[in-house]
Amino acid sequence: MEDLDLGEAEVPSGHERASLAVARRAALAAGATVHRIMEVVSLGVPDAVRVPAEIAEQMEALAVAAAEDLVAEGSTVQARAWVERLVGMAQGCWLSVPVRHAAASPRMFREVPLCARIDDGSASEPLVLQGFCDLLYEAPDGWVVVDYKTDSVPDEARVRRRYELQAGCYALAVWQATGRPVLRAAFVMAAAGSSTRPAPYVEFAVTQELLRRARERAAQRANDLPQRLEMEGKHGGPLALGEA
């Protein structure tokens, strides 16, 4: 076998590492801020086609406060542009179809703590999955889960591959907690929304096959990473997975 010349790995300079760290902090703060906005503002009336002025003002105030904190920590983020982008993402989420449906529901909950026991028979003890659901509302025949994604917007096929496990685990946790099934799990792509454009979303129908795959994949991921399953929890953080 011939030797392959892979070249030398390029090591980022100290300045580049610092810049990457600043960018990462800004990205994490952006995700947390959009989630916080959507946690506290009124969802208004179901058939709203634009965000009311008073709600838009509240969104901006929350984003400004987050920007001030970020700058105080030493970030070089352009505060005004950052605030405008976050407010646009939050307004796009607010206008999205899943959130408008939630606004029409008689029972709606935000930032719901969840815990699911997953036992597919492959582990000596059941696995426990813990995290938060951004938005949960009741439809006539069951629950609907809504999750906000604030990172870049991949195509629908990639969203489905990336978040199928999360959708299934949400459904298992809500069903175990309430005794009622989850009908759908919708992932709202905030980065593609704005004050005039509802954020698009990708929706999973929750079927027995989806739940089966979720159990199997969660157990496999737990075997690979015993202390942590990389899924998103409250404000973009990971959900913890361990043995009961």
Short mmCIF file of C-alpha atoms in Angstrom, two decimals:
data_model
loop_
_atom_site.label_atom_id
_atom_site.label_comp_id
_atom_site.label_asym_id
_atom_site.label_seq_id
_atom_site.Cartn_x
_atom_site.Cartn_y
_atom_site.Cartn_z
CA MET A 1 0.00 0.00 0.00
CA GLU A 2 1.34 3.41 -0.93
CA ASP A 3 1.74 6.06 1.73
CA LEU A 4 -0.76 8.85 1.46
CA ASP A 5 0.54 12.37 1.94
CA LEU A 6 -2.17 14.02 4.02
CA GLY A 7 -0.17 17.20 4.54
CA GLU A 8 0.17 19.05 7.77
CA ALA A 9 -2.89 19.88 9.79
CA GLU A 10 -3.49 23.59 9.91
CA VAL A 11 -3.57 24.76 13.50
CA PRO A 12 -5.58 27.93 14.14
CA SER A 13 -3.62 30.83 15.51
CA GLY A 14 -4.40 32.29 18.91
CA HIS A 15 -6.27 35.16 17.27
CA GLU A 16 -8.29 32.74 15.13
CA ARG A 17 -9.16 30.60 18.15
CA ALA A 18 -10.30 33.69 20.04
CA SER A 19 -12.44 34.79 17.10
CA LEU A 20 -14.02 31.35 16.87
CA ALA A 21 -14.77 31.40 20.58
CA VAL A 22 -16.42 34.82 20.29
CA ALA A 23 -18.51 33.66 17.33
CA ARG A 24 -19.58 30.56 19.21
CA ARG A 25 -20.64 32.58 22.25
CA ALA A 26 -22.67 34.89 20.02
CA ALA A 27 -24.34 31.92 18.30
CA LEU A 28 -25.22 30.28 21.62
CA ALA A 29 -26.54 33.57 22.97
CA ALA A 30 -28.64 34.04 19.84
CA GLY A 31 -30.27 30.64 20.24
CA ALA A 32 -30.91 31.18 23.94
CA THR A 33 -32.40 34.62 23.31
CA VAL A 34 -34.81 33.49 20.59
CA HIS A 35 -35.95 30.63 22.82
CA ARG A 36 -36.37 33.00 25.76
CA ILE A 37 -38.43 35.41 23.66
CA MET A 38 -40.71 32.63 22.48
CA GLU A 39 -41.05 31.40 26.05
CA VAL A 40 -42.35 34.66 27.52
CA VAL A 41 -44.21 36.70 24.89
CA SER A 42 -47.93 36.30 24.30
CA LEU A 43 -48.81 34.16 21.29
CA GLY A 44 -51.72 36.45 20.46
CA VAL A 45 -54.72 35.45 18.40
CA PRO A 46 -54.50 32.37 16.16
CA ASP A 47 -55.24 34.11 12.87
CA ALA A 48 -52.69 36.93 13.30
CA VAL A 49 -50.77 37.69 10.11
CA ARG A 50 -48.29 40.08 11.70
CA VAL A 51 -46.76 40.49 15.13
CA PRO A 52 -48.62 43.16 17.15
CA ALA A 53 -46.56 46.24 18.00
CA GLU A 54 -46.55 45.63 21.75
CA ILE A 55 -45.27 42.08 21.30
CA ALA A 56 -42.62 43.22 18.81
CA GLU A 57 -41.47 45.83 21.33
CA GLN A 58 -41.16 43.18 24.03
CA MET A 59 -39.16 40.98 21.68
CA GLU A 60 -36.78 43.84 20.94
CA ALA A 61 -36.33 44.70 24.61
CA LEU A 62 -35.34 41.12 25.39
CA ALA A 63 -32.92 41.01 22.45
CA VAL A 64 -31.35 44.35 23.42
CA ALA A 65 -30.78 43.13 26.98
CA ALA A 66 -29.11 39.98 25.65
CA ALA A 67 -26.90 42.05 23.32
CA GLU A 68 -25.83 44.29 26.18
CA ASP A 69 -24.84 41.25 28.23
CA LEU A 70 -22.88 39.84 25.30
CA VAL A 71 -20.99 43.10 24.73
CA ALA A 72 -20.27 43.36 28.47
CA GLU A 73 -18.64 39.92 28.26
CA GLY A 74 -16.24 41.27 25.63
CA SER A 75 -17.99 40.23 22.44
CA THR A 76 -17.32 42.31 19.33
CA VAL A 77 -20.75 41.51 17.90
CA GLN A 78 -22.44 44.39 16.08
CA ALA A 79 -25.21 44.87 18.61
CA ARG A 80 -27.80 46.63 16.46
CA ALA A 81 -27.54 44.17 13.57
CA TRP A 82 -27.53 41.25 16.02
CA VAL A 83 -30.69 42.51 17.73
CA GLU A 84 -32.48 43.05 14.41
CA ARG A 85 -31.59 39.55 13.27
CA LEU A 86 -32.81 37.95 16.50
CA VAL A 87 -36.06 39.92 16.51
CA GLY A 88 -36.64 38.86 12.92
CA MET A 89 -36.07 35.21 13.80
CA ALA A 90 -38.41 35.44 16.79
CA GLN A 91 -41.10 37.12 14.72
CA GLY A 92 -40.74 34.44 12.05
CA CYS A 93 -41.25 31.78 14.73
CA TRP A 94 -44.25 33.64 16.14
CA LEU A 95 -45.85 33.79 12.69
CA SER A 96 -45.09 30.16 11.82
CA VAL A 97 -47.97 27.73 11.24
CA PRO A 98 -47.20 25.48 14.26
CA VAL A 99 -47.14 28.45 16.65
CA ARG A 100 -50.38 29.88 15.20
CA HIS A 101 -51.97 26.47 15.79
CA ALA A 102 -50.66 26.49 19.36
CA ALA A 103 -52.23 29.91 19.91
CA ALA A 104 -55.61 28.36 19.07
CA SER A 105 -55.26 25.50 21.54
CA PRO A 106 -57.06 25.58 24.89
CA ARG A 107 -54.02 23.90 26.50
CA MET A 108 -50.55 25.12 25.65
CA PHE A 109 -47.30 24.86 27.62
CA ARG A 110 -43.81 26.29 27.05
CA GLU A 111 -40.36 25.06 28.12
CA VAL A 112 -41.82 21.83 29.46
CA PRO A 113 -39.36 19.63 31.41
CA LEU A 114 -39.53 16.04 30.16
CA CYS A 115 -38.18 12.70 31.28
CA ALA A 116 -38.52 9.42 29.37
CA ARG A 117 -37.55 5.87 30.23
CA ILE A 118 -36.35 3.98 27.18
CA ASP A 119 -35.99 0.22 27.38
CA ASP A 120 -35.55 -1.80 24.20
CA GLY A 121 -34.18 -4.82 26.04
CA SER A 122 -30.57 -4.25 24.93
CA ALA A 123 -29.38 -2.59 28.15
CA SER A 124 -29.17 -4.03 31.65
CA GLU A 125 -31.14 -1.07 33.00
CA PRO A 126 -33.68 1.28 31.37
CA LEU A 127 -32.22 4.48 29.98
CA VAL A 128 -33.45 7.85 31.18
CA LEU A 129 -33.71 10.79 28.80
CA GLN A 130 -34.17 14.29 30.23
CA GLY A 131 -34.67 17.63 28.55
CA PHE A 132 -37.09 20.42 27.69
CA CYS A 133 -39.75 20.83 25.04
CA ASP A 134 -39.97 24.37 23.62
CA LEU A 135 -43.71 24.30 23.05
CA LEU A 136 -46.39 21.69 23.64
CA TYR A 137 -50.05 22.10 22.78
CA GLU A 138 -53.13 19.93 22.78
CA ALA A 139 -55.01 19.07 19.60
CA PRO A 140 -58.35 17.23 19.59
CA ASP A 141 -56.73 13.77 19.33
CA GLY A 142 -53.46 14.26 21.18
CA TRP A 143 -50.42 16.46 21.67
CA VAL A 144 -48.24 18.37 19.22
CA VAL A 145 -44.60 19.20 20.00
CA VAL A 146 -42.95 22.32 18.56
CA ASP A 147 -39.19 22.87 18.62
CA TYR A 148 -37.32 25.98 17.44
CA LYS A 149 -34.06 25.60 15.52
CA THR A 150 -31.92 28.73 15.23
CA ASP A 151 -28.90 27.36 13.37
CA SER A 152 -28.43 27.42 9.60
CA VAL A 153 -31.26 26.09 7.48
CA PRO A 154 -30.45 22.75 5.81
CA ASP A 155 -32.74 21.14 3.28
CA GLU A 156 -35.76 19.16 4.46
CA ALA A 157 -34.12 15.77 3.91
CA ARG A 158 -31.23 16.73 6.20
CA VAL A 159 -33.63 18.08 8.83
CA ARG A 160 -35.48 14.77 8.81
CA ARG A 161 -32.29 12.75 9.17
CA ARG A 162 -30.91 15.00 11.88
CA TYR A 163 -34.01 15.38 14.06
CA GLU A 164 -35.97 12.16 13.67
CA LEU A 165 -34.48 10.77 16.89
CA GLN A 166 -35.33 13.94 18.79
CA ALA A 167 -38.91 13.88 17.49
CA GLY A 168 -39.35 10.28 18.59
CA CYS A 169 -37.87 10.89 22.04
CA TYR A 170 -40.12 13.91 22.58
CA ALA A 171 -43.11 11.79 21.65
CA LEU A 172 -42.11 8.99 24.02
CA ALA A 173 -41.57 11.42 26.90
CA VAL A 174 -44.87 13.26 26.44
CA TRP A 175 -46.81 10.03 26.08
CA GLN A 176 -45.24 8.61 29.25
CA ALA A 177 -45.98 11.83 31.17
CA THR A 178 -49.57 12.37 30.03
CA GLY A 179 -50.89 9.01 28.86
CA ARG A 180 -51.98 10.62 25.60
CA PRO A 181 -50.23 10.19 22.25
CA VAL A 182 -48.21 12.80 20.40
CA LEU A 183 -49.61 13.28 16.92
CA ARG A 184 -46.87 15.41 15.38
CA ALA A 185 -43.52 17.00 16.13
CA ALA A 186 -42.76 20.21 14.23
CA PHE A 187 -39.30 21.76 13.92
CA VAL A 188 -39.50 25.49 13.14
CA MET A 189 -36.48 26.80 11.22
CA ALA A 190 -36.14 30.25 12.76
CA ALA A 191 -33.21 31.42 10.63
CA ALA A 192 -35.41 31.41 7.53
CA GLY A 193 -38.14 33.57 9.08
CA SER A 194 -38.55 37.32 9.48
CA SER A 195 -41.08 39.93 10.52
CA THR A 196 -42.83 39.48 7.17
CA ARG A 197 -42.14 35.81 6.48
CA PRO A 198 -43.34 32.97 8.72
CA ALA A 199 -40.51 30.60 9.52
CA PRO A 200 -40.78 27.33 7.58
CA TYR A 201 -41.07 24.09 9.46
CA VAL A 202 -40.54 20.36 9.03
CA GLU A 203 -43.14 18.11 10.60
CA PHE A 204 -42.88 14.48 11.66
CA ALA A 205 -46.01 12.35 11.94
CA VAL A 206 -45.58 10.27 15.08
CA THR A 207 -46.16 6.64 14.17
CA GLN A 208 -45.38 3.37 15.91
CA GLU A 209 -42.52 2.91 13.46
CA LEU A 210 -41.05 6.30 14.40
CA LEU A 211 -41.26 5.40 18.10
CA ARG A 212 -39.63 2.02 17.48
CA ARG A 213 -36.71 3.61 15.62
CA ALA A 214 -36.35 6.23 18.37
CA ARG A 215 -36.04 3.53 21.04
CA GLU A 216 -33.48 1.62 19.03
CA ARG A 217 -31.38 4.64 18.06
CA ALA A 218 -31.46 6.13 21.56
CA ALA A 219 -30.22 2.84 23.03
CA GLN A 220 -27.46 2.67 20.42
CA ARG A 221 -26.38 6.25 21.03
CA ALA A 222 -26.31 5.56 24.77
CA ASN A 223 -23.99 2.62 24.17
CA ASP A 224 -21.71 4.81 22.08
CA LEU A 225 -21.85 7.80 24.46
CA PRO A 226 -22.83 6.47 27.89
CA GLN A 227 -22.92 9.83 29.63
CA ARG A 228 -24.63 12.02 27.07
CA LEU A 229 -26.95 11.85 24.09
CA GLU A 230 -26.40 14.85 21.82
CA MET A 231 -29.87 16.20 21.33
CA GLU A 232 -31.15 19.64 22.06
CA GLY A 233 -32.72 20.62 25.35
CA LYS A 234 -33.54 23.91 26.98
CA HIS A 235 -32.16 26.86 24.98
CA GLY A 236 -30.16 24.62 22.66
CA GLY A 237 -28.32 22.68 25.37
CA PRO A 238 -27.92 18.89 25.22
CA LEU A 239 -30.33 16.44 26.74
CA ALA A 240 -28.66 14.16 29.24
CA LEU A 241 -28.99 10.41 28.87
CA GLY A 242 -27.86 7.89 31.47
CA GLU A 243 -28.92 4.67 33.11
CA ALA A 244 -31.78 4.69 35.58
#
